[in-house]
Amino acid sequence: MTTETSSGILGSLVPTTKIQARILLETGYLWMDMGRFGEAQEVFTGAALLMPKSEVPQLALGTLDLVQGKFEKALQTFRVAQRLAPKSALPHVHVGEALLFMGKEAAALKELQQAKVMEPDSDAAKFADSLLDCREKGLFVKAKPRGQS
């Protein structure tokens, strides 16, 4: 049987199907959406340990840091995802997103454009376009260091 539910995640430490991985990650996203960041961190960290060769848990961990305003940490985690999947556009988009939040527009634009070139008709390219649109509308403002108003 070669359906998605029976195919395994390559490089998993324990045999894991794509549907099992998806459910695990969705659990983390639900915790994150509920503001239960500690629980989400545990789920995403477990997924990253379970699937050390997959960029997907790294993207989830980076997103968790991003929503908490930990932009530098998110950027570092998204860079790990880039190294794990060098031919994938999505990690580049997430790197661009973190850079936009950090106020590093030139570097962000480079990453977003690279993603669009890598996979022009993909969801990643649409995500990049959305981020570029938000940038044009002035929705990204460089975060001030904590303690400043």
Coordinates of C-alpha atoms in Angstrom, one line a residue:
M1 CA 0.0 0.0 0.0
T2 CA 1.5 3.4 -1.0
T3 CA -1.2 5.8 0.2
E4 CA -0.2 8.9 2.2
T5 CA -1.5 7.3 5.4
S6 CA 0.8 4.3 5.0
S7 CA 3.9 6.0 3.8
G8 CA 6.5 6.7 6.4
I9 CA 8.5 9.8 7.2
L10 CA 12.0 9.2 6.0
G11 CA 14.6 9.5 8.7
S12 CA 12.2 9.1 11.6
L13 CA 13.7 7.6 14.7
V14 CA 10.5 5.6 15.2
P15 CA 8.4 4.4 12.2
T16 CA 6.0 7.3 11.7
T17 CA 3.3 7.8 9.0
K18 CA 2.6 11.2 7.5
I19 CA -0.8 11.2 9.1
Q20 CA 0.7 10.5 12.5
A21 CA 3.2 13.3 12.1
R22 CA 0.4 15.7 10.9
I23 CA -1.7 14.9 13.9
L24 CA 1.3 15.5 16.2
L25 CA 2.1 18.8 14.7
E26 CA -1.5 19.9 14.6
T27 CA -1.7 19.3 18.3
G28 CA 1.2 21.6 18.8
Y29 CA -0.4 24.3 16.7
L30 CA -3.6 24.0 18.7
W31 CA -1.7 24.5 21.9
M32 CA 0.0 27.5 20.4
D33 CA -3.3 29.0 19.2
M34 CA -4.6 28.6 22.8
G35 CA -1.6 30.5 24.1
R36 CA -0.3 27.4 25.8
F37 CA 3.2 27.9 24.6
G38 CA 4.9 25.5 27.0
E39 CA 2.8 22.6 25.8
A40 CA 3.3 23.6 22.1
Q41 CA 7.1 23.8 22.7
E42 CA 7.0 20.2 24.1
V43 CA 5.1 18.9 21.2
F44 CA 7.2 20.6 18.5
T45 CA 10.5 19.7 20.3
G46 CA 9.3 16.0 20.5
A47 CA 8.4 16.1 16.8
A48 CA 11.8 17.6 15.9
L49 CA 13.5 14.8 17.9
L50 CA 11.3 12.2 16.3
M51 CA 11.9 13.5 12.8
P52 CA 15.5 15.0 12.9
K53 CA 15.8 15.1 9.1
S54 CA 12.6 17.0 8.5
E55 CA 12.4 20.7 8.3
V56 CA 8.7 20.7 9.2
P57 CA 9.1 20.5 13.0
Q58 CA 11.8 23.2 12.8
L59 CA 9.3 25.5 11.0
A60 CA 6.8 24.9 13.7
L61 CA 9.4 25.7 16.5
G62 CA 10.4 28.8 14.6
T63 CA 6.7 29.9 14.3
L64 CA 6.2 29.4 18.0
D65 CA 9.2 31.7 18.7
L66 CA 7.9 34.2 16.2
V67 CA 4.4 34.5 17.8
Q68 CA 6.1 35.1 21.1
G69 CA 8.2 37.9 19.7
K70 CA 11.5 35.9 19.9
F71 CA 12.5 37.0 16.4
E72 CA 16.2 36.2 16.6
K73 CA 15.6 32.7 18.0
A74 CA 12.9 32.2 15.3
L75 CA 15.4 33.2 12.7
Q76 CA 18.0 30.7 13.9
T77 CA 15.4 27.9 13.9
F78 CA 14.2 28.8 10.4
R79 CA 17.9 28.7 9.3
V80 CA 18.1 25.1 10.6
A81 CA 15.0 24.3 8.5
Q82 CA 16.8 25.8 5.5
R83 CA 19.8 23.6 6.1
L84 CA 17.6 20.5 6.4
A85 CA 15.7 21.3 3.2
P86 CA 17.9 23.4 0.9
K87 CA 15.7 22.9 -2.1
S88 CA 12.5 23.9 -0.4
A89 CA 11.1 27.5 -0.7
L90 CA 9.1 27.5 2.5
P91 CA 12.0 27.8 4.9
H92 CA 13.2 30.8 2.9
V93 CA 9.8 32.4 3.3
H94 CA 9.9 31.9 7.0
V95 CA 13.4 33.3 7.2
G96 CA 12.1 36.4 5.3
E97 CA 9.2 36.7 7.7
A98 CA 11.5 36.7 10.7
L99 CA 13.7 39.3 9.0
L100 CA 10.8 41.5 8.3
F101 CA 9.8 41.5 12.0
M102 CA 13.4 42.3 12.8
G103 CA 13.4 45.3 10.5
K104 CA 16.0 43.8 8.2
E105 CA 14.1 44.5 5.0
A106 CA 16.9 44.1 2.4
A107 CA 17.8 40.6 3.7
A108 CA 14.1 39.7 4.0
L109 CA 13.3 40.7 0.4
K110 CA 16.3 38.6 -0.8
E111 CA 14.9 35.5 0.9
L112 CA 11.3 36.1 -0.2
Q113 CA 12.3 36.7 -3.8
Q114 CA 14.5 33.5 -3.7
A115 CA 11.5 31.5 -2.5
K116 CA 9.4 32.8 -5.4
V117 CA 12.1 31.9 -7.9
M118 CA 12.6 28.4 -6.4
E119 CA 8.9 27.5 -6.5
P120 CA 7.0 30.1 -8.5
D121 CA 3.5 28.5 -8.4
S122 CA 3.6 27.1 -4.9
D123 CA 1.9 28.0 -1.6
A124 CA 5.3 29.2 -0.4
A125 CA 5.3 31.8 -3.3
K126 CA 1.8 32.9 -2.3
F127 CA 2.9 33.2 1.3
A128 CA 5.9 35.3 0.2
D129 CA 3.6 37.5 -1.9
S130 CA 1.3 38.0 1.2
L131 CA 4.3 39.0 3.3
L132 CA 5.5 41.4 0.6
D133 CA 2.0 42.9 0.4
C134 CA 1.9 43.4 4.2
R135 CA 5.4 45.1 4.0
E136 CA 4.1 47.4 1.3
K137 CA 1.2 48.4 3.6
G138 CA 3.6 49.1 6.4
L139 CA 2.5 46.3 8.7
F140 CA 6.0 45.4 9.7
V141 CA 7.6 47.7 12.2
K142 CA 11.0 46.9 13.7
A143 CA 10.4 45.6 17.3
K144 CA 11.8 47.9 20.0
P145 CA 14.0 46.3 22.6
R146 CA 12.2 45.3 25.8
G147 CA 11.8 48.1 28.3
Q148 CA 11.5 50.9 25.8
S149 CA 8.3 52.5 24.7

